[in-house]
Coordinates of C-alpha atoms in Angstrom, one line a residue:
Chain A
X47 CA -50.0 39.1 -82.1
X48 CA -53.2 37.2 -82.3
X49 CA -52.9 33.5 -81.3
X50 CA -55.4 30.7 -81.5
X51 CA -54.9 27.8 -79.2
X52 CA -56.7 24.5 -80.0
X53 CA -57.9 22.9 -76.8
X54 CA -59.9 19.8 -76.0
X55 CA -62.1 18.9 -73.0
X56 CA -61.6 15.3 -72.1
X57 CA -62.8 12.8 -69.5
X58 CA -60.6 12.9 -66.5
X59 CA -57.7 10.5 -67.4
X60 CA -57.5 9.4 -63.7
X61 CA -61.0 8.1 -63.8
X62 CA -61.8 4.6 -65.3
X63 CA -62.4 4.8 -69.1
X64 CA -64.7 2.8 -71.3
X65 CA -66.2 2.6 -74.8
X66 CA -69.9 3.1 -75.5
X67 CA -72.0 0.8 -77.7
X68 CA -70.8 2.5 -80.9
X69 CA -67.1 2.1 -79.8
X70 CA -66.7 5.8 -79.0
X71 CA -65.0 6.9 -75.8
X72 CA -67.6 7.3 -73.1
X73 CA -67.6 11.1 -72.5
X74 CA -70.7 11.2 -70.3
X75 CA -68.9 12.1 -67.1
X76 CA -67.2 15.3 -66.0
X77 CA -65.0 16.9 -68.6
X78 CA -61.7 18.7 -67.9
X79 CA -59.3 20.8 -70.0
X80 CA -56.7 18.4 -71.3
X81 CA -53.6 19.1 -69.3
X82 CA -51.5 18.8 -72.5
X83 CA -53.4 22.0 -73.8
X84 CA -52.5 24.1 -70.8
X85 CA -49.0 24.4 -72.1
X86 CA -50.2 26.0 -75.4
X87 CA -52.5 28.4 -73.5
X88 CA -49.6 29.5 -71.3
X89 CA -47.2 29.8 -74.2
X90 CA -49.7 31.9 -76.1
X91 CA -50.3 34.2 -73.2
X92 CA -46.6 34.8 -72.8
X93 CA -46.0 35.4 -76.5
X94 CA -48.9 38.0 -76.7
X95 CA -47.5 39.6 -73.5
X96 CA -44.1 39.9 -75.1
X97 CA -45.5 41.3 -78.3
X98 CA -47.4 43.9 -76.3
X99 CA -50.6 43.7 -78.3
X100 CA -53.1 41.1 -79.4
X101 CA -55.1 38.4 -77.8
X102 CA -55.5 34.6 -77.3
X103 CA -58.5 32.8 -78.6
X104 CA -59.2 29.2 -77.6
X105 CA -60.9 27.0 -80.2
X106 CA -62.4 23.6 -79.4
X107 CA -64.7 20.8 -80.7
X108 CA -66.8 18.6 -78.5
X109 CA -69.8 18.7 -76.2
X110 CA -70.6 22.2 -74.8
X111 CA -72.8 20.6 -72.1
X112 CA -69.9 21.2 -69.8
X113 CA -67.5 24.1 -70.6
X114 CA -65.6 24.2 -67.3
X115 CA -62.4 23.3 -69.3
X116 CA -62.8 26.3 -71.6
X117 CA -63.6 28.6 -68.7
X118 CA -60.4 27.4 -67.1
X119 CA -58.5 28.6 -70.2
X120 CA -60.3 31.9 -70.1
X121 CA -59.5 32.2 -66.4
X122 CA -55.8 31.7 -67.3
X123 CA -56.1 34.8 -69.5
X124 CA -57.5 33.8 -72.9
X125 CA -59.8 36.6 -74.3
X126 CA -62.5 34.4 -75.8
X127 CA -63.5 30.9 -76.6
X128 CA -65.2 29.2 -79.5
X129 CA -66.5 25.6 -79.3
X130 CA -68.2 23.6 -82.1
X131 CA -70.6 21.4 -80.3
X132 CA -73.0 19.1 -82.2
X133 CA -74.4 15.6 -81.8
X134 CA -73.7 15.2 -85.6
X135 CA -70.0 15.4 -84.8
X136 CA -70.0 12.1 -82.8
X137 CA -67.5 9.7 -84.3
X138 CA -65.6 12.4 -86.2
X139 CA -62.0 11.3 -86.9
X140 CA -58.7 13.3 -86.7
X141 CA -59.1 14.7 -90.3
X142 CA -62.7 15.6 -89.7
X143 CA -61.7 17.4 -86.5
X144 CA -59.0 19.3 -88.4
X145 CA -61.6 20.4 -90.9
X146 CA -63.9 21.7 -88.2
X147 CA -61.1 23.5 -86.4
X148 CA -59.8 24.9 -89.7
X149 CA -63.2 26.3 -90.6
X150 CA -63.4 28.2 -87.2
X151 CA -59.7 29.3 -87.3
X152 CA -60.1 30.8 -90.8
X153 CA -62.5 33.3 -89.4
X154 CA -59.9 34.4 -86.8
X155 CA -57.0 34.6 -89.3
X156 CA -54.4 34.4 -86.4
X157 CA -50.7 35.1 -86.6
X158 CA -50.0 31.8 -84.9
X159 CA -51.9 28.6 -84.1
X160 CA -50.7 26.5 -81.1
X161 CA -51.8 23.0 -80.2
X162 CA -50.6 20.1 -78.0
X163 CA -48.7 17.3 -79.8
X164 CA -51.7 15.1 -79.3
X165 CA -54.8 14.8 -77.1
X166 CA -54.5 12.7 -73.9
X167 CA -57.7 10.7 -74.7
X168 CA -57.5 9.8 -78.4
X169 CA -53.8 10.5 -79.1
X170 CA -54.1 10.1 -82.8
X171 CA -51.4 12.7 -83.1
X172 CA -52.1 14.0 -86.6
X173 CA -54.8 16.6 -86.2
X174 CA -52.4 19.6 -85.8
X175 CA -50.5 18.9 -89.0
X176 CA -53.7 18.1 -90.9
X177 CA -55.0 21.4 -89.6
X178 CA -51.8 23.3 -90.8
X179 CA -52.2 21.8 -94.2
X180 CA -55.9 22.8 -94.5
X181 CA -54.9 26.3 -93.4
X182 CA -52.0 26.4 -95.8
X183 CA -49.6 27.1 -93.0
X184 CA -46.0 25.8 -92.3
X185 CA -45.9 23.8 -89.1
X186 CA -43.2 22.9 -86.5
X187 CA -44.1 20.0 -84.3
X188 CA -42.8 18.9 -80.9
X189 CA -41.6 22.4 -79.8
X190 CA -39.6 22.5 -76.5
X191 CA -39.2 26.2 -76.8
X192 CA -40.9 28.9 -78.9
X193 CA -39.9 32.5 -79.5
X194 CA -40.8 35.1 -82.1
X195 CA -38.4 37.6 -83.7
X196 CA -40.4 40.0 -85.8
X197 CA -42.3 37.9 -88.2
X198 CA -40.0 34.9 -87.8
X199 CA -40.9 32.0 -85.5
X200 CA -38.0 30.2 -83.8
X201 CA -38.5 26.8 -82.3
X202 CA -36.4 24.2 -80.6
X203 CA -37.9 20.9 -81.9
X204 CA -37.3 17.6 -80.2
X205 CA -35.7 14.9 -82.2
X206 CA -34.8 11.3 -81.6
X207 CA -31.3 12.3 -80.5
X208 CA -31.7 15.8 -79.1
X209 CA -33.2 18.8 -80.8
X210 CA -33.1 21.0 -83.9
X211 CA -33.4 24.7 -84.2
X212 CA -36.2 25.4 -86.7
X213 CA -37.5 28.6 -88.1
X214 CA -40.6 29.5 -90.1
X215 CA -42.3 32.6 -91.2
X216 CA -45.6 33.7 -89.5
X217 CA -48.4 32.8 -89.8
X218 CA -47.6 29.2 -88.8
X219 CA -48.7 26.4 -86.6
X220 CA -46.7 25.0 -83.7
X221 CA -47.3 21.9 -81.5
X222 CA -45.9 22.3 -78.0
X223 CA -44.7 19.6 -75.7
X224 CA -45.3 19.5 -72.0
X225 CA -42.5 21.4 -70.3
X226 CA -42.3 24.1 -72.9
X227 CA -43.5 26.5 -70.2
X228 CA -45.0 26.1 -66.7
X229 CA -48.7 26.7 -67.0
X230 CA -50.0 29.3 -64.5
X231 CA -52.8 28.6 -62.1
X232 CA -55.9 30.8 -62.7
X233 CA -56.1 33.5 -60.1
X234 CA -59.3 34.3 -58.3
X235 CA -59.6 37.5 -60.3
X236 CA -59.1 35.5 -63.5
X237 CA -61.8 33.0 -62.5
X238 CA -64.2 35.8 -61.9
X239 CA -63.3 37.6 -65.1
X240 CA -63.7 34.4 -67.1
X241 CA -67.4 34.2 -66.3
X242 CA -68.2 37.2 -68.4
X243 CA -65.7 36.5 -71.3
X244 CA -67.3 35.6 -74.7
X245 CA -67.8 31.9 -75.2
X246 CA -69.4 31.2 -78.6
X247 CA -71.1 27.8 -79.3
X248 CA -71.3 26.9 -83.0
X249 CA -73.1 24.0 -84.6
X250 CA -71.6 22.0 -87.5
X251 CA -74.2 23.5 -89.8
X252 CA -72.6 26.9 -89.2
X253 CA -69.4 25.7 -90.9
X254 CA -70.8 24.3 -94.2
X255 CA -68.7 21.0 -94.1
X256 CA -71.4 18.8 -95.5
X257 CA -70.9 15.1 -94.7
X258 CA -67.1 15.4 -94.0
X259 CA -67.6 15.0 -90.3
X260 CA -69.2 12.5 -87.9
X261 CA -68.9 8.7 -88.2
X262 CA -69.6 8.8 -92.0
X263 CA -66.9 11.3 -92.7
X264 CA -64.4 9.2 -90.8
X265 CA -64.4 6.5 -93.5
X266 CA -63.1 4.0 -91.0
X267 CA -64.8 1.5 -88.7
X268 CA -63.9 -0.4 -85.6
X269 CA -64.5 -4.1 -86.4
X270 CA -63.8 -5.5 -83.0
X271 CA -62.6 -4.6 -79.5
X272 CA -60.9 -7.5 -77.6
X273 CA -59.3 -7.9 -74.3
X274 CA -55.6 -7.9 -74.7
X275 CA -53.5 -10.8 -73.5
X276 CA -52.7 -9.8 -70.0
X277 CA -49.3 -10.2 -68.3
X278 CA -49.6 -12.2 -65.1
X279 CA -47.9 -10.6 -62.1
X280 CA -45.2 -12.7 -60.6
X281 CA -43.5 -12.7 -57.2
X282 CA -43.7 -9.7 -54.9
X283 CA -41.8 -9.1 -51.7
X284 CA -41.8 -6.4 -49.1
X285 CA -38.3 -5.0 -48.7
X286 CA -36.8 -5.9 -45.4
X287 CA -33.3 -4.8 -46.2
X288 CA -33.0 -7.8 -48.6
X289 CA -34.8 -6.2 -51.6
X290 CA -31.6 -5.5 -53.5
X291 CA -30.3 -9.1 -52.9
X292 CA -33.6 -10.5 -54.1
X293 CA -33.3 -8.5 -57.3
X294 CA -29.8 -9.7 -57.9
X295 CA -31.1 -13.3 -57.4
X296 CA -33.9 -12.7 -60.0
X297 CA -31.4 -11.1 -62.5
X298 CA -29.2 -14.2 -62.0
X299 CA -32.2 -16.5 -62.6
X300 CA -32.9 -14.9 -66.0
X301 CA -29.1 -14.9 -66.8
X302 CA -28.8 -11.1 -67.0
X303 CA -26.1 -11.5 -64.3
Chain B
X117 CA -59.2 -8.1 -102.7
X118 CA -55.5 -8.8 -102.8
X119 CA -53.1 -6.1 -102.1
X120 CA -51.0 -5.2 -105.1
X121 CA -48.9 -2.2 -104.1
X122 CA -47.7 -1.0 -100.8
X123 CA -45.5 2.1 -100.3
X124 CA -43.4 2.5 -97.2
X125 CA -42.0 5.8 -96.0
X126 CA -38.5 4.9 -94.9
X127 CA -36.6 7.5 -92.9
X128 CA -32.8 7.9 -93.5
X129 CA -30.6 7.7 -90.5
X130 CA -26.8 7.8 -90.5
X131 CA -26.3 6.3 -93.9
X132 CA -29.0 3.6 -93.5
X133 CA -32.7 3.5 -92.7
X134 CA -34.3 3.7 -89.2
X135 CA -35.0 0.4 -87.5
X136 CA -38.7 1.1 -87.6
X137 CA -38.5 1.6 -91.4
X138 CA -36.9 -1.8 -91.7
X139 CA -39.6 -3.3 -89.5
X140 CA -42.3 -1.9 -91.8
X141 CA -40.6 -3.1 -95.0
X142 CA -40.3 -6.6 -93.4
X143 CA -43.9 -6.8 -92.4
X144 CA -45.1 -5.4 -95.8
X145 CA -43.5 -8.5 -97.5
X146 CA -46.0 -10.8 -95.8
X147 CA -48.9 -9.3 -97.9
X148 CA -47.4 -10.5 -101.2
X149 CA -47.6 -7.0 -102.7
X150 CA -45.1 -5.1 -104.8
X151 CA -43.2 -2.9 -102.3
X152 CA -41.8 0.5 -103.0
X153 CA -39.9 2.6 -100.4
X154 CA -39.9 6.4 -100.2
X155 CA -37.0 8.2 -98.8
X156 CA -35.1 11.5 -99.0
X157 CA -31.6 12.8 -99.0
X158 CA -30.2 11.3 -102.2
X159 CA -27.9 8.7 -100.5
X160 CA -27.3 5.8 -103.0
X161 CA -26.5 3.4 -100.2
X162 CA -30.2 3.5 -99.1
X163 CA -31.2 1.6 -102.3
X164 CA -29.1 -1.3 -101.1
X165 CA -30.7 -1.3 -97.7
X166 CA -34.3 -0.9 -99.0
X167 CA -33.7 -3.7 -101.5
X168 CA -32.3 -6.0 -98.8
X169 CA -35.5 -5.6 -96.9
X170 CA -37.8 -6.2 -99.9
X171 CA -38.4 -3.0 -101.8
X172 CA -38.1 -3.2 -105.6
X173 CA -38.3 0.6 -106.1
X174 CA -36.9 3.4 -104.0
X175 CA -38.5 6.8 -104.7
X176 CA -36.0 9.5 -103.5
X177 CA -37.4 12.9 -102.8
X178 CA -33.8 14.2 -102.9
X179 CA -32.1 16.9 -100.9
X180 CA -34.6 18.7 -98.7
X181 CA -32.4 21.8 -98.5
X182 CA -32.8 21.9 -94.7
X183 CA -36.6 21.8 -94.8
X184 CA -38.5 19.7 -92.2
X185 CA -39.4 16.5 -94.1
X186 CA -43.2 16.6 -93.4
X187 CA -44.3 19.0 -96.2
X188 CA -41.8 18.1 -99.0
X189 CA -42.1 14.3 -98.5
X190 CA -46.0 14.4 -98.4
X191 CA -46.0 16.7 -101.4
X192 CA -43.7 14.2 -103.3
X193 CA -46.0 11.3 -102.4
X194 CA -49.1 13.2 -103.6
X195 CA -47.3 14.0 -106.9
X196 CA -46.3 10.4 -107.3
X197 CA -49.9 9.2 -106.8
X198 CA -51.0 11.7 -109.4
X199 CA -48.4 10.4 -111.9
X200 CA -48.2 6.6 -111.3
X201 CA -51.5 5.9 -109.4
X202 CA -52.3 5.3 -105.8
X203 CA -50.9 2.2 -103.9
X204 CA -53.3 0.2 -101.7
X205 CA -51.6 1.4 -98.6
X206 CA -48.9 3.8 -97.3
X207 CA -47.0 2.7 -94.2
X208 CA -45.4 5.4 -92.1
X209 CA -43.5 5.1 -88.8
X210 CA -44.8 6.7 -85.6
X211 CA -41.9 9.1 -85.4
X212 CA -41.5 12.9 -85.2
X213 CA -41.1 13.2 -89.0
X214 CA -43.4 10.3 -89.8
X215 CA -46.3 11.9 -88.0
X216 CA -45.7 15.1 -89.9
X217 CA -45.7 13.3 -93.2
X218 CA -48.8 11.4 -92.3
X219 CA -50.8 14.5 -91.3
X220 CA -49.7 16.4 -94.4
X221 CA -50.5 13.5 -96.7
X222 CA -53.9 12.8 -95.2
X223 CA -55.0 16.4 -95.6
X224 CA -53.6 16.7 -99.1
X225 CA -55.2 13.5 -100.4
X226 CA -58.3 13.9 -98.2
X227 CA -57.8 10.4 -96.8
X228 CA -58.2 9.4 -93.1
X229 CA -55.3 8.0 -91.1
X230 CA -55.1 5.1 -88.6
X231 CA -52.4 5.8 -86.1
X232 CA -50.6 4.0 -83.2
X233 CA -51.0 0.8 -85.2
X234 CA -49.3 -2.2 -83.5
X235 CA -50.7 -5.0 -85.6
X236 CA -51.7 -5.3 -89.2
X237 CA -53.2 -8.3 -91.0
X238 CA -54.8 -8.9 -94.4
X239 CA -58.4 -10.1 -93.8
X240 CA -60.1 -9.1 -97.1
X241 CA -58.3 -5.7 -96.7
X242 CA -55.9 -4.5 -94.1
X243 CA -57.2 -4.7 -90.5
X244 CA -55.2 -2.9 -87.8
X245 CA -54.7 -3.4 -84.1
X246 CA -54.4 -0.5 -81.7
X247 CA -53.8 -0.8 -77.9
X248 CA -56.2 1.3 -75.8
X249 CA -56.6 1.9 -72.1
X250 CA -53.0 1.2 -71.3
X251 CA -52.9 -1.9 -73.5
X252 CA -55.7 -3.7 -71.6
X253 CA -57.8 -3.8 -74.7
X254 CA -57.1 -4.0 -78.4
X255 CA -59.2 -2.2 -81.0
X256 CA -59.3 -3.6 -84.5
X257 CA -60.2 -1.2 -87.3
X258 CA -60.2 -0.8 -91.1
X259 CA -60.8 1.9 -93.7
X260 CA -64.1 1.8 -95.4
X261 CA -63.6 4.5 -98.1
X262 CA -61.4 4.9 -101.2
X263 CA -57.6 4.3 -100.7
X264 CA -54.8 4.7 -100.3
X265 CA -55.0 3.8 -96.6
X266 CA -52.6 5.7 -94.5
X267 CA -51.2 3.6 -91.6
X268 CA -49.0 5.1 -89.0
X269 CA -47.3 2.2 -87.2
X270 CA -45.5 2.1 -83.8
X271 CA -41.9 1.0 -83.4
X272 CA -41.2 -2.6 -82.6
X273 CA -44.6 -3.8 -83.8
X274 CA -42.9 -6.2 -86.2
X275 CA -39.5 -7.9 -86.5
X276 CA -37.0 -6.5 -89.0
X277 CA -35.7 -9.3 -91.2
X278 CA -33.8 -8.9 -94.4
X279 CA -35.1 -10.7 -97.5
X280 CA -31.8 -10.7 -99.3
X281 CA -33.3 -8.8 -102.2
X282 CA -31.1 -7.0 -104.7
X283 CA -30.6 -3.2 -104.9
X284 CA -33.9 -1.3 -105.4
X285 CA -34.1 0.8 -108.5
X286 CA -34.0 4.4 -107.7
X287 CA -36.6 6.8 -109.1
X288 CA -36.4 10.6 -108.4
X289 CA -39.6 11.9 -106.8
X290 CA -39.3 15.7 -106.4
X291 CA -41.6 17.5 -104.0
X292 CA -42.9 20.1 -106.5
X293 CA -44.2 23.4 -105.3
X294 CA -45.2 23.4 -101.7
X295 CA -46.4 27.0 -101.6
X296 CA -47.1 28.7 -98.3
X297 CA -46.8 25.5 -96.3
X298 CA -43.1 25.0 -96.9
X299 CA -41.4 27.6 -94.7
X300 CA -40.2 25.4 -91.8
X301 CA -36.4 25.2 -92.1
X302 CA -33.8 23.5 -89.8
X303 CA -31.0 25.9 -89.0
X304 CA -29.0 23.9 -86.5
X305 CA -29.0 20.3 -85.1
X306 CA -28.0 19.4 -81.5
X307 CA -27.2 15.9 -80.5
X308 CA -27.5 15.1 -76.8
X309 CA -24.7 12.7 -75.9
X310 CA -25.7 9.4 -74.2
X311 CA -23.4 6.9 -72.7
X312 CA -24.0 3.2 -73.1
X313 CA -26.4 1.4 -75.5
X314 CA -29.4 3.1 -77.1
X315 CA -32.6 2.9 -75.1
X316 CA -34.5 1.1 -77.9
X317 CA -31.7 -1.5 -78.3
X318 CA -30.5 -2.1 -74.8
X319 CA -30.9 -5.6 -73.3
X320 CA -31.4 -4.0 -69.9
X321 CA -33.4 -0.8 -69.3
X322 CA -33.5 0.9 -65.9
X323 CA -36.2 3.6 -65.7
X324 CA -37.1 6.1 -63.0
X325 CA -40.3 7.9 -62.2
X326 CA -41.8 10.4 -59.8
X327 CA -41.0 8.2 -56.9
X328 CA -37.4 9.3 -57.1
X329 CA -38.6 12.5 -55.4
X330 CA -36.1 14.9 -57.0
X331 CA -34.1 15.4 -60.2
X332 CA -30.7 14.7 -58.5
X333 CA -31.8 11.2 -57.6
X334 CA -31.9 10.2 -61.3
X335 CA -28.2 9.6 -60.9
X336 CA -29.2 6.4 -59.1
X337 CA -31.0 5.2 -62.3
X338 CA -28.0 6.1 -64.5
X339 CA -25.5 4.3 -62.2
X340 CA -27.7 1.1 -62.0
X341 CA -28.2 1.1 -65.7
X342 CA -24.4 1.6 -66.3
X343 CA -23.5 -1.3 -63.9
X344 CA -25.9 -3.6 -65.8
X345 CA -24.6 -2.4 -69.2
X346 CA -28.0 -1.1 -69.9
X347 CA -29.8 2.2 -70.8
X348 CA -31.5 4.6 -68.5
X349 CA -35.2 5.4 -69.2
X350 CA -37.8 7.6 -67.6
X351 CA -41.6 8.1 -67.2
X352 CA -43.4 10.9 -68.8
X353 CA -43.9 12.6 -65.4
X354 CA -40.2 13.3 -64.8
X355 CA -39.6 14.2 -68.4
X356 CA -42.4 16.8 -68.2
X357 CA -41.0 18.0 -64.9
X358 CA -37.7 18.6 -66.8
X359 CA -35.6 16.2 -64.8
X360 CA -34.3 14.4 -67.8
X361 CA -34.5 15.0 -71.6
X362 CA -37.4 13.7 -73.7
X363 CA -35.1 11.2 -75.5
X364 CA -35.2 9.1 -72.2
X365 CA -39.0 8.8 -72.2
X366 CA -40.6 5.4 -72.4
X367 CA -44.3 5.2 -73.1
X368 CA -47.1 6.0 -75.4
X369 CA -45.6 9.4 -76.4
X370 CA -42.0 8.2 -75.9
X371 CA -40.1 5.2 -76.9
X372 CA -41.3 1.6 -77.1
X373 CA -38.8 -0.8 -75.5
X374 CA -38.7 -4.6 -75.4
X375 CA -35.5 -5.4 -73.4
X376 CA -34.6 -8.7 -71.7
X377 CA -35.3 -7.0 -68.4
X378 CA -37.0 -3.7 -67.6
X379 CA -36.5 -2.4 -64.1
X380 CA -39.1 0.2 -63.1
X381 CA -38.0 2.3 -60.1
X382 CA -40.5 4.6 -58.4
X383 CA -42.9 4.3 -61.4
X384 CA -46.5 3.7 -60.5
X385 CA -47.5 2.4 -63.9
X386 CA -49.7 4.9 -65.7
X387 CA -51.2 3.5 -68.8
X388 CA -49.2 6.0 -70.8
X389 CA -46.0 4.3 -69.5
X390 CA -47.1 0.7 -69.6
X391 CA -47.8 0.8 -73.4
X392 CA -44.2 1.5 -74.0
X393 CA -42.7 -1.3 -71.9
X394 CA -45.1 -4.1 -71.4
X395 CA -43.5 -6.1 -74.2
X396 CA -40.4 -6.5 -72.1
X397 CA -39.3 -10.1 -71.6
X398 CA -39.0 -9.6 -67.8
X399 CA -40.3 -6.7 -65.7
X400 CA -38.9 -5.8 -62.3
X401 CA -40.7 -3.1 -60.2
X402 CA -39.6 -1.3 -57.2
X403 CA -42.3 0.9 -55.6
X404 CA -43.3 1.8 -52.1
X405 CA -47.0 1.5 -52.9
X406 CA -48.0 -2.2 -52.8
X407 CA -51.1 -1.3 -54.9
X408 CA -49.2 0.5 -57.7
X409 CA -50.5 -0.8 -61.1
X410 CA -46.9 -1.6 -62.2
X411 CA -47.0 -4.6 -59.9
X412 CA -49.8 -6.1 -61.9
X413 CA -47.5 -6.7 -64.8
X414 CA -44.2 -7.2 -63.0
X415 CA -42.6 -10.6 -62.9
X416 CA -40.7 -9.6 -59.9
X417 CA -41.8 -6.9 -57.5
X418 CA -40.1 -5.3 -54.5
X419 CA -42.4 -3.2 -52.3
X420 CA -39.9 -0.7 -50.9
X421 CA -38.3 2.7 -51.0
X422 CA -36.2 3.2 -54.1
X423 CA -33.9 5.5 -52.0
X424 CA -32.9 2.4 -50.0
X425 CA -33.2 -0.4 -52.5
X426 CA -31.3 1.3 -55.4
X427 CA -28.2 2.2 -53.3
X428 CA -28.1 -1.4 -52.0
X429 CA -28.5 -2.7 -55.5
X430 CA -25.7 -0.5 -56.7
X431 CA -23.4 -1.7 -53.9
X432 CA -24.3 -5.3 -54.6
X433 CA -23.6 -4.9 -58.4
X434 CA -20.3 -3.2 -57.6
X435 CA -19.3 -6.0 -55.3
X436 CA -19.8 -8.5 -58.1
X437 CA -17.8 -6.4 -60.7

């Protein structure tokens, strides 16, 4: 069971975010492994463990100036990492990203590809399924549980009203939600081992994608960024045992009560 | 360039179309284009609903035979484009199946997507609006290449208003051969029972977050919601922690709600959450941290412990009943 997990290194979501002059997200600060991707890494490690053979490869696109996030995935237990890092990729959209990831994953021919449902910085939310289509794989999105029975994938997929049980033959692609598994913390031994694990850095020229990536390949432009109409804050009281009564009063004033 | 044809992916739901589908149909009418709807399942009643909201044609992909909709519906749309020509734009809901359809269609047609759209206007071509950084800024964007443009639009971005149009003419739009991509099949469906109104439709929404401290305390949220004839919601933090099912989640990755009043309890106001509820008519926040971001958008704030304020509120509401 060889599994590829797509991961992304993103600016710390807790830090203030801004756009640069070309309207791209400012990524100049410290990068971390998107927390949403840690669930896929953990799921992959558990599935390989259960299968008793195989390995987990993490595949990424973005700046390799800081690879602490990838080392984190390796420290959790992934065997190797591949990152496509190239200034020419700046401004690449979701479909272009899927093309880059597909070109790398084709070389790995995994049994299963795992991703998050969306990244926590851009949250376009279509890259995984675009990737599945480019790889010619079936996909099951929004998995809240994943198991493998021989060559059949079994997934509980979230729906608006509950969940569906969905099956697909392997190879396939699955997007996992947070909560599908509890990600492990890297052990000291894992962190030490990660330092010597293979971490390959590719340039976009290695993938022969022509002009399908970068800002040109995106075929879309930001025409404007405006400050949204802000909601003014209203009254605020410190609860001195009268908080509930004050809320009742407010609900009466807006005729909810 | 005027828009001449817009296709809307309309998702079937309990013998009708989802509310978001109706919102997209309604807004599409404002562009003066010919509107076609795409659906699946073969239910004749859907042609009445689609027509009522402005579609003249309803393309029906037919019975999916248990397949997840993403692959067959995108395949059917691609086949339609090959046979009748491409529309100017395809509108798709930001939903589980909508996102699958959009991703598949984008890769099949080799056309980019614009997602999380909350506004759409014709300014010599369609210009979108997307909230970023927790809704504090709005990005406007447009496609620059060849169409069709694929737009994935969030729920409650537009109002659903019937046009009173006649029944749409139904045209079969089979998916064709989906090859190796088509193997995902639904084998069983589980519906989680909810009491009270639906989260997206309730006039009152009471939501809980990490400040509740532990899963058992979510009962306070449910009881308050119940007493106010409202629905119980949740922040991503406690959904991820497994305290409540995902169907309760309000926010960027959850549901968008616009109730008369939204009561946020023990929710700090992460940008991910605020995007899903800042359109509420009134916002009440209870949080022990006076600097919690939620207070910046709250009409009425109580700086206090939810474990004290909520039981007192429940008692006060019971006393009135």
